[in-house]
Short mmCIF file of C-alpha atoms and ligand atoms in Angstrom, two decimals:
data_model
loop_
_atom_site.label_atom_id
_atom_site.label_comp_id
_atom_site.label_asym_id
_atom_site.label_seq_id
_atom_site.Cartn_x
_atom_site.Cartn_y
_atom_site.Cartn_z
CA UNK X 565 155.15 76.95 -169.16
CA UNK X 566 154.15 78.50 -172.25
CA UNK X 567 157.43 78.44 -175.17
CA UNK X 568 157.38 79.93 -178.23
CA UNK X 569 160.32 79.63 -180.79
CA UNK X 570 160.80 79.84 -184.39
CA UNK X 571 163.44 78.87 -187.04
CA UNK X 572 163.79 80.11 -190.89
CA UNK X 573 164.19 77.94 -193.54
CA UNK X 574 166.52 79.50 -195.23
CA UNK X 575 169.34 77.56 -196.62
CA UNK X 576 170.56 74.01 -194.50
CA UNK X 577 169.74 73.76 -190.83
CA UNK X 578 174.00 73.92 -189.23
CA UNK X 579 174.87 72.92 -185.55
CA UNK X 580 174.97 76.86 -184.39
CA UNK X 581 170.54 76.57 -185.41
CA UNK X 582 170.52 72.85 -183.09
CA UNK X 583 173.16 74.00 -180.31
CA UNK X 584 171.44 77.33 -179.76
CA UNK X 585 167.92 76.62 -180.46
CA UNK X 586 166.38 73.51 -181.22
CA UNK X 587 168.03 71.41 -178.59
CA UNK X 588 166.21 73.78 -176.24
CA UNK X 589 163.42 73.14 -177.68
CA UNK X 590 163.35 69.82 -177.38
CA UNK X 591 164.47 69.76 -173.48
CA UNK X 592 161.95 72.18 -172.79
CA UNK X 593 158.61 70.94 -175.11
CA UNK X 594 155.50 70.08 -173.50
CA UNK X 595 152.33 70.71 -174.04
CA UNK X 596 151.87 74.43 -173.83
CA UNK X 597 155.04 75.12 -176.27
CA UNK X 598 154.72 75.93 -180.22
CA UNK X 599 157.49 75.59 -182.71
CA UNK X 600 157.07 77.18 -185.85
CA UNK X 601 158.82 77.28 -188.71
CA UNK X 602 159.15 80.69 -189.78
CA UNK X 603 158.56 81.02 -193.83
CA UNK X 604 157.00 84.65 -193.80
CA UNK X 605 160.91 85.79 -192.00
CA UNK X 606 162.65 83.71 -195.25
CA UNK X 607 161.49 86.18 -197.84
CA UNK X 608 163.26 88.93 -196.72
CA UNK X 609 166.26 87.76 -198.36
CA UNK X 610 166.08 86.42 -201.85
CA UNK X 611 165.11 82.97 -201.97
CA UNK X 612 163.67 80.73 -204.87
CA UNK X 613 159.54 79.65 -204.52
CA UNK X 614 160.03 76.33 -205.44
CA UNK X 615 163.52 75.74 -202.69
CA UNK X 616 161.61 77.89 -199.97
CA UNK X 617 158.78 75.12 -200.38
CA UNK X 618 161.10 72.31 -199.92
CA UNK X 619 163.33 73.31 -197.43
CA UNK X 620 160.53 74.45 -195.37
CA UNK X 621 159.50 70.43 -195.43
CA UNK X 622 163.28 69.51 -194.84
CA UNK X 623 162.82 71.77 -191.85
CA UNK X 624 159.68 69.78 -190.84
CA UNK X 625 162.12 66.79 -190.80
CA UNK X 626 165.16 68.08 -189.18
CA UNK X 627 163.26 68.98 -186.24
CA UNK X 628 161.29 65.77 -185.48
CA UNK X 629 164.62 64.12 -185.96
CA UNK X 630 166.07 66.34 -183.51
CA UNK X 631 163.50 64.57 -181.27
CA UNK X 632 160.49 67.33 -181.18
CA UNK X 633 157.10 65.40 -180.49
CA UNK X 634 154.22 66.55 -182.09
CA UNK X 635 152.10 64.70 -179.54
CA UNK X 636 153.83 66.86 -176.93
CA UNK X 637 154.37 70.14 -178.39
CA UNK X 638 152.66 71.56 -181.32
CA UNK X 639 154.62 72.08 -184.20
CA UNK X 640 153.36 74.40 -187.54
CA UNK X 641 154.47 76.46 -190.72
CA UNK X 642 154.15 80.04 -189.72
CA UNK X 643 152.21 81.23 -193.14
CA UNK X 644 149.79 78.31 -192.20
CA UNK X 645 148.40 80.50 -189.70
CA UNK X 646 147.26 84.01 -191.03
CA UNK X 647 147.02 86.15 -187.85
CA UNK X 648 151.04 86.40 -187.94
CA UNK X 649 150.50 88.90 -190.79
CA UNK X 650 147.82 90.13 -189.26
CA UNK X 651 149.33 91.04 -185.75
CA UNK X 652 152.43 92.26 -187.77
CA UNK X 653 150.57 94.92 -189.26
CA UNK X 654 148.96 96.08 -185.49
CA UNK X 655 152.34 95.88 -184.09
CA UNK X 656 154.28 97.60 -187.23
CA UNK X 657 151.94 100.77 -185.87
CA UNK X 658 153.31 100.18 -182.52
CA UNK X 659 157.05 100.11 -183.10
CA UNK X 660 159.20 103.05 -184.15
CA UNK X 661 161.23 103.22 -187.17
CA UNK X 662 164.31 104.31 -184.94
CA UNK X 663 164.29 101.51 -183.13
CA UNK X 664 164.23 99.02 -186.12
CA UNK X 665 167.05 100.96 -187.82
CA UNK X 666 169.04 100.42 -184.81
CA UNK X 667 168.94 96.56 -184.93
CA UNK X 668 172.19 95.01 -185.15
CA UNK X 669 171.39 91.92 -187.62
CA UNK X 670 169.38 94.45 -190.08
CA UNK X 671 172.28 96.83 -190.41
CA UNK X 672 174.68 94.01 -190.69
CA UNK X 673 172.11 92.23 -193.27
CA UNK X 674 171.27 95.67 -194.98
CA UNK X 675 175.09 96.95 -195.29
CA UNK X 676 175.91 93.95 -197.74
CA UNK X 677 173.15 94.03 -200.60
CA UNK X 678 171.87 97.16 -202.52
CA UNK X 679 168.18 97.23 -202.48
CA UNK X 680 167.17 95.33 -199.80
CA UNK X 681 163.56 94.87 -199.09
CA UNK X 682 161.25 96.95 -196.20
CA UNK X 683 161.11 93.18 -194.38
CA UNK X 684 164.29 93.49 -193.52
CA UNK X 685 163.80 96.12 -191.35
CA UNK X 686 160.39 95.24 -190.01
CA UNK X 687 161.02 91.65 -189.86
CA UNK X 688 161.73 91.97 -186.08
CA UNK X 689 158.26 93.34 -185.34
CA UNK X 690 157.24 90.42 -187.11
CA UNK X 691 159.05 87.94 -184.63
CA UNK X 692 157.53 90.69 -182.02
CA UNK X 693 153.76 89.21 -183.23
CA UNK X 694 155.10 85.53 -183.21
CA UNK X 695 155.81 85.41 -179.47
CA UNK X 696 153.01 87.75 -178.60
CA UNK X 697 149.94 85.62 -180.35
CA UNK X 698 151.21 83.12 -177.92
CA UNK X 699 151.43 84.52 -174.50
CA UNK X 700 154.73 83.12 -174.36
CA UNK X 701 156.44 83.16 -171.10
CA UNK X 702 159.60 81.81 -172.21
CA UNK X 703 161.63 81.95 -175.87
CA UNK X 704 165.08 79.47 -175.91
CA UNK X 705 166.55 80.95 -178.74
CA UNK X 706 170.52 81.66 -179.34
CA UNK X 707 172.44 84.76 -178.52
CA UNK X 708 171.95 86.56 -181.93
CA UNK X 709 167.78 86.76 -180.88
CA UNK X 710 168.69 88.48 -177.71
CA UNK X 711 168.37 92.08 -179.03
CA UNK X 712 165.03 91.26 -181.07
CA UNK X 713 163.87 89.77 -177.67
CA UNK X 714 164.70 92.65 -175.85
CA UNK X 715 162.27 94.56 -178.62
CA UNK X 716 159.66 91.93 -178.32
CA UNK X 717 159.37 93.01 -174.94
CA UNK X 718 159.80 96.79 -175.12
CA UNK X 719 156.69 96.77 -177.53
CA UNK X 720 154.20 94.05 -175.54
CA UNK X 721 155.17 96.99 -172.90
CA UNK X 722 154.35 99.71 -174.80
CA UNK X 723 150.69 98.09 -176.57
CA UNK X 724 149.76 97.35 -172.96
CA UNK X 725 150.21 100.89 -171.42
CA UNK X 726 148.84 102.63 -174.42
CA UNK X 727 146.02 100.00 -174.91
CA UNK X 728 145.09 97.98 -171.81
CA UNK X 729 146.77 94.57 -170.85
CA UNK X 730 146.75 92.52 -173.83
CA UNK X 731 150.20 90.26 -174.22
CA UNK X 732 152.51 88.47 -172.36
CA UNK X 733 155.97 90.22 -171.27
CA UNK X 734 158.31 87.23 -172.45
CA UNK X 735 161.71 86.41 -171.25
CA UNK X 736 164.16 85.16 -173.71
CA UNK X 737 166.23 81.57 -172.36
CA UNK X 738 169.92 81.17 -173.91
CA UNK X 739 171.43 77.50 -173.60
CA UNK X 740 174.43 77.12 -171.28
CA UNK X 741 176.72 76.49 -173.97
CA UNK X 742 176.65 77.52 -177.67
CA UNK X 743 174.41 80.29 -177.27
CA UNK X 744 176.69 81.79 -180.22
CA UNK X 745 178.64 78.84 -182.62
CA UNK X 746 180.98 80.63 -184.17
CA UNK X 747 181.89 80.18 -188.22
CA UNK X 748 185.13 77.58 -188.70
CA UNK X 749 186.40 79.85 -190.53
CA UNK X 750 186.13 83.50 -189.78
CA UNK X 751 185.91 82.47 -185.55
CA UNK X 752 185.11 85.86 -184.18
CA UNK X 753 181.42 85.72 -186.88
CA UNK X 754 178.69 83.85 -185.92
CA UNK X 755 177.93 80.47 -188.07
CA UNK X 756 175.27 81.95 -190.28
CA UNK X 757 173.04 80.78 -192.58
CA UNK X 758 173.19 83.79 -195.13
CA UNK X 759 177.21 84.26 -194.93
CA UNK X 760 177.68 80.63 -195.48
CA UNK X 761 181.31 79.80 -196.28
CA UNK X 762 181.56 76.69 -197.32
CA UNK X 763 183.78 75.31 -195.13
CA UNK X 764 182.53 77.30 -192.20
CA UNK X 765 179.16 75.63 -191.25
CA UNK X 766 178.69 72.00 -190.12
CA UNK X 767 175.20 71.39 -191.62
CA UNK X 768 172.87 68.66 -189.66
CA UNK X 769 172.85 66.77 -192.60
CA UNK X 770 176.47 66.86 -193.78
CA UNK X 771 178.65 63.33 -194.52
CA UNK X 772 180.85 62.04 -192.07
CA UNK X 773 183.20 63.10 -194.53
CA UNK X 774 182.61 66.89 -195.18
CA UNK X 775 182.33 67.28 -190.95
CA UNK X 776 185.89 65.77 -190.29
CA UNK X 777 187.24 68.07 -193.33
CA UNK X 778 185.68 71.09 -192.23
CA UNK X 779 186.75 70.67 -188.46
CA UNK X 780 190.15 69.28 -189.33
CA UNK X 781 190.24 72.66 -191.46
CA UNK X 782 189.01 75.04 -188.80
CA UNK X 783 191.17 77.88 -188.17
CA UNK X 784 192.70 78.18 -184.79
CA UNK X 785 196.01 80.03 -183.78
CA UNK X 786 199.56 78.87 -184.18
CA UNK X 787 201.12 78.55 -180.52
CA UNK X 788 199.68 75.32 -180.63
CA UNK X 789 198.66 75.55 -176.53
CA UNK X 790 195.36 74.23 -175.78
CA UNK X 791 193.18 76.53 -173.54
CA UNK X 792 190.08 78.14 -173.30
CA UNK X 793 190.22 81.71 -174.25
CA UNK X 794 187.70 83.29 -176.12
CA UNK X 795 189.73 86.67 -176.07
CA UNK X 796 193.01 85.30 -177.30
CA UNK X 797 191.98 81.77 -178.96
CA UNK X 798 188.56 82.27 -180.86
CA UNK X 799 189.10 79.39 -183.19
CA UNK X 800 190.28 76.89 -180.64
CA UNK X 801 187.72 77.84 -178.20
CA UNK X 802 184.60 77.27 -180.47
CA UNK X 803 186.08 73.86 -180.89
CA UNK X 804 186.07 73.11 -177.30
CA UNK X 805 182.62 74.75 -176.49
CA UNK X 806 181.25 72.45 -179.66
CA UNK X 807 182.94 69.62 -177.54
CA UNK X 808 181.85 70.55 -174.38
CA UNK X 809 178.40 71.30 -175.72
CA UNK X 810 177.88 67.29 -177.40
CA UNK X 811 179.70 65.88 -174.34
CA UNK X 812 178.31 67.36 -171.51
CA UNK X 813 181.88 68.17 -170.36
CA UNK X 814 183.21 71.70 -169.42
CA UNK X 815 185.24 73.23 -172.28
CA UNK X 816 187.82 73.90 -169.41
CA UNK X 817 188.13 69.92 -168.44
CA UNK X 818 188.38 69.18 -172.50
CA UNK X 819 191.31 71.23 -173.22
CA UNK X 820 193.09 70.07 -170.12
CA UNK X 821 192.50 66.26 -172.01
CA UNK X 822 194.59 67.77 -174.66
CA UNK X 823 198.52 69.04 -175.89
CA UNK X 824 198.06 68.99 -179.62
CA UNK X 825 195.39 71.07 -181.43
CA UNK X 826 195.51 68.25 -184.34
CA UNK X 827 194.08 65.56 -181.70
CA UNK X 828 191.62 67.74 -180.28
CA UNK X 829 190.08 68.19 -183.90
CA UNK X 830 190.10 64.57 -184.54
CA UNK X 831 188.41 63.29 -181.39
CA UNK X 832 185.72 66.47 -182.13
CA UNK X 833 184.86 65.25 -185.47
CA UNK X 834 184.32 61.73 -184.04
CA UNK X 835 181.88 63.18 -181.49
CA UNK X 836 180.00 65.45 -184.09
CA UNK X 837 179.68 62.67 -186.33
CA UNK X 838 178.67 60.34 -184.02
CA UNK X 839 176.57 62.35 -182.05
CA UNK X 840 174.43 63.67 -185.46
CA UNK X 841 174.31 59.72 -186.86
CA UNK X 842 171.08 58.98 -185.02
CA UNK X 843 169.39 62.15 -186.35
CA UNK X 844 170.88 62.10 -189.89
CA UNK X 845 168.92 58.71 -190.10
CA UNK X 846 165.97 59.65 -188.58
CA UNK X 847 165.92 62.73 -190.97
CA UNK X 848 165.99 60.26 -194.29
CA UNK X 849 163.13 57.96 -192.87
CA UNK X 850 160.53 61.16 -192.01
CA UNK X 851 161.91 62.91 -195.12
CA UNK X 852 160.78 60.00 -197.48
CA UNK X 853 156.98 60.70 -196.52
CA UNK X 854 155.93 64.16 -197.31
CA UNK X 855 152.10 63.43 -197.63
CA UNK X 856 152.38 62.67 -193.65
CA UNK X 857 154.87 65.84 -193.11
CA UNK X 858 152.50 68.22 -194.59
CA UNK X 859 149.36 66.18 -192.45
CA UNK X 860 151.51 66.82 -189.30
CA UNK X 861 151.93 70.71 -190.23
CA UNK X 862 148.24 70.90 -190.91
CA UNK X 863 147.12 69.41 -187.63
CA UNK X 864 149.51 71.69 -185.68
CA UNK X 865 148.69 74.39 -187.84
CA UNK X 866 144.96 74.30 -186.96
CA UNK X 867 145.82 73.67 -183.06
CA UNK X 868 148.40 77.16 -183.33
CA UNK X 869 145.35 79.35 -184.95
CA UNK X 870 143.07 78.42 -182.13
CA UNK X 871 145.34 80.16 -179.19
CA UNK X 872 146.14 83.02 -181.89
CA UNK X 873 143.65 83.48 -183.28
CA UNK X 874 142.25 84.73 -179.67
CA UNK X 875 144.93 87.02 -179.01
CA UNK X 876 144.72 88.60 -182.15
CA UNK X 877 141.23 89.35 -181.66
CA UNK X 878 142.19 90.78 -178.08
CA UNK X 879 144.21 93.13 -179.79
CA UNK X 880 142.48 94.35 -182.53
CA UNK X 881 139.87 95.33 -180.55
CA UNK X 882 142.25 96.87 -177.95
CA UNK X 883 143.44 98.77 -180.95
CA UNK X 884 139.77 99.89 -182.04
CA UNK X 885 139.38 97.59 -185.12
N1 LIG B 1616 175.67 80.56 -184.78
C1 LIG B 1616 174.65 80.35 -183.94
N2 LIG B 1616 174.89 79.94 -182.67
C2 LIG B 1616 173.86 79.71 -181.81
N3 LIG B 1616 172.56 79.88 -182.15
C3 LIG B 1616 172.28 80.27 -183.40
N4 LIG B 1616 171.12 80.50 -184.04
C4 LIG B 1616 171.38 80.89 -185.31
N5 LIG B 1616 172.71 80.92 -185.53
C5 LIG B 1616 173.30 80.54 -184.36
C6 LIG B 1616 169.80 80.36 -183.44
O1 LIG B 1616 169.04 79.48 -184.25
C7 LIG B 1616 167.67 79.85 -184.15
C8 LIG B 1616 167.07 79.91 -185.51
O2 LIG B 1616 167.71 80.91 -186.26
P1 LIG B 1616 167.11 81.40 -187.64
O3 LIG B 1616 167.36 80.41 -188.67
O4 LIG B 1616 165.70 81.72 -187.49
O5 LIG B 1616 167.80 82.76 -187.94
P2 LIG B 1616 169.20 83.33 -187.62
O6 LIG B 1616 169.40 83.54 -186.18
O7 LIG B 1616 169.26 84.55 -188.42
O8 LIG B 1616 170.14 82.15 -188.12
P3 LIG B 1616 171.22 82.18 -189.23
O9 LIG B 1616 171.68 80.80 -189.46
O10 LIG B 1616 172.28 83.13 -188.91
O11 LIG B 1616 170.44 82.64 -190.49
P4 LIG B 1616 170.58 83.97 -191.30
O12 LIG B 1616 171.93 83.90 -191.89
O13 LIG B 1616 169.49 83.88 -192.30
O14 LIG B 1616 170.44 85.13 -190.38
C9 LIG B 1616 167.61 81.19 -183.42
O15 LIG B 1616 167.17 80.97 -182.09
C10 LIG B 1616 169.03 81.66 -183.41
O16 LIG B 1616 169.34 82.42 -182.27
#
């Protein structure tokens, strides 16, 4: 099955990234998936050189400790491999500027800065090129992606009527549970990135101590019943879908475990912590070698350009370059 997914460095991978994406990943690699880590998509919002270089390493990190196998899957920086830019440009002459204004994260992105750059708008087309240089089939990514998917799709459709049969028609996967981890603190927004509150997100890499603070500080409701209700209990019911998504229990058969919001929230911030421990280790070990981070990104790098590289050609000279 050939997966493609991608993940922006931008600011501290959180458990919404690993519960919505990158655990799929790593259930689903094999040898015909790619991972990328998208750089090009993490300068449409203002971000320093020298921090985009580093966290795009930390990123290299966080997902081999997540358990991705670069002797399975291939695994590569996105600017690494030029024909993304390239195939953004073919594709940017493909999709209409109505339908980019009408994406839900870029008016929600756009609506809270002055200024903001042309990337933000075209940035989907961009993710468009990602999953089409790879003939993906399939794309696990969480529930925000599902409109951009839906694009994706809409213009592989409309290069391969206008032009002859060029890309893939991909189908976007969502996990079970936690397609959409909501923030701790404003339950009814997704955890993101780029809104970070601070006590909202539950970074990968967070202490023991700042997860059981920021769960024992979520917000929830104050009738102090425990059930699952996304409608009337937001707050509570992120807590037990978190639950439900590290134990492999239903959020349903959690709650009914529990009377007293304050015990749920305890036994939750045991799990998290325990459950991220392995990874959190893992993540210092690969960290501390760099030199053998960057070989890894090279070698997948070069293996990424060679199945690109082809499609990209394809569809240039569909397009009469
Ligand atoms: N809260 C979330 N719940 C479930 N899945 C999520 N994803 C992101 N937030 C949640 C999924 O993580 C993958 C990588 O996302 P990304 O970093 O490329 O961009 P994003 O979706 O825009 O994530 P953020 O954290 O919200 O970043 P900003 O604030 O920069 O937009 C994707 O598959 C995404 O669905």
């Amino acid at each position: 099955m050939r997966i493609l997914s991608g993940i922006q460095p931008s600011g501290s991978m959180h458990i919404g990234n690993y519960l919505g994406a990158v655990r799929q990943w790593v259930n689903s690699q094999n040898p015909d998936a790619y991972y990328c880590i998208v750089d090009l998509h993490a300068l449409t919002l203002q971000i320093e050189p020298a921090r985009l270089r580093e966290q795009t390493v930390d990123y290299l990190a966080s997902l081999l400790a997540a358990g991705l196998d670069p002797e399975v899957c291939t695994l590569f920086i996105q600017s690494q491999v030029p024909y993304h830019a390239q195939m953004n440009w073919l594709l940017e002459c493909v999709a209409t500027y109505g339908e980019l204004s009408r994406m839900t994260q870029f008016k929600e992105k756009a609506s809270r800065q002055e200024g903001y750059r042309v990337g933000l708008l075209t940035y989907p087309v961009l993710m468009a090129g990602d999953i089409l240089l790879y003939s993906a089939q399939q794309v696990p990514v969480g529930d925000d992606q599902r409109q951009h998917l839906e694009l994706t799709r809409e213009i592989a459709e409309r290069f391969n009527n206008r032009y002859g049969e060029v890309f893939t028609v991909p189908v976007g996967v969502q996990p079970k549970a936690s397609a959409r981890v909501m923030d701790l603190q404003e339950p009814t927004r997704k955890m993101s990135k780029s809104l970070a509150s601070p006590l909202g997100l539950i970074y990968l890499n967070d202490t023991p101590q700042e997860i059981d603070k920021k769960i024992k500080k979520a917000v929830t409701d104050t009738d102090n019943e425990v059930r699952f209700d996304w409608e009337s209990k937001p707050g509570l019911s992120n807590l037990l879908e978190m639950y439900s998504s590290f134990s492999g229990e239903s959020p349903e058969v959690v709650a009914g475990r529990y009377d007293r919001y304050g015990d749920l929230k305890r036994d939750l911030a045991e799990l998290v912590i325990a459950s991220l421990e392995p990874m959190q280790r893992r993540y210092r070990e690969l960290r501390a070698d760099e030199g053998a981070l960057r070989a890894l990104a090279a070698r997948g790098a070069e293996k990424a350009s060679a199945v690109a590289g082809s499609v990209y050609e394809r569809a240039a000279a569909a397009m009469g370059l």
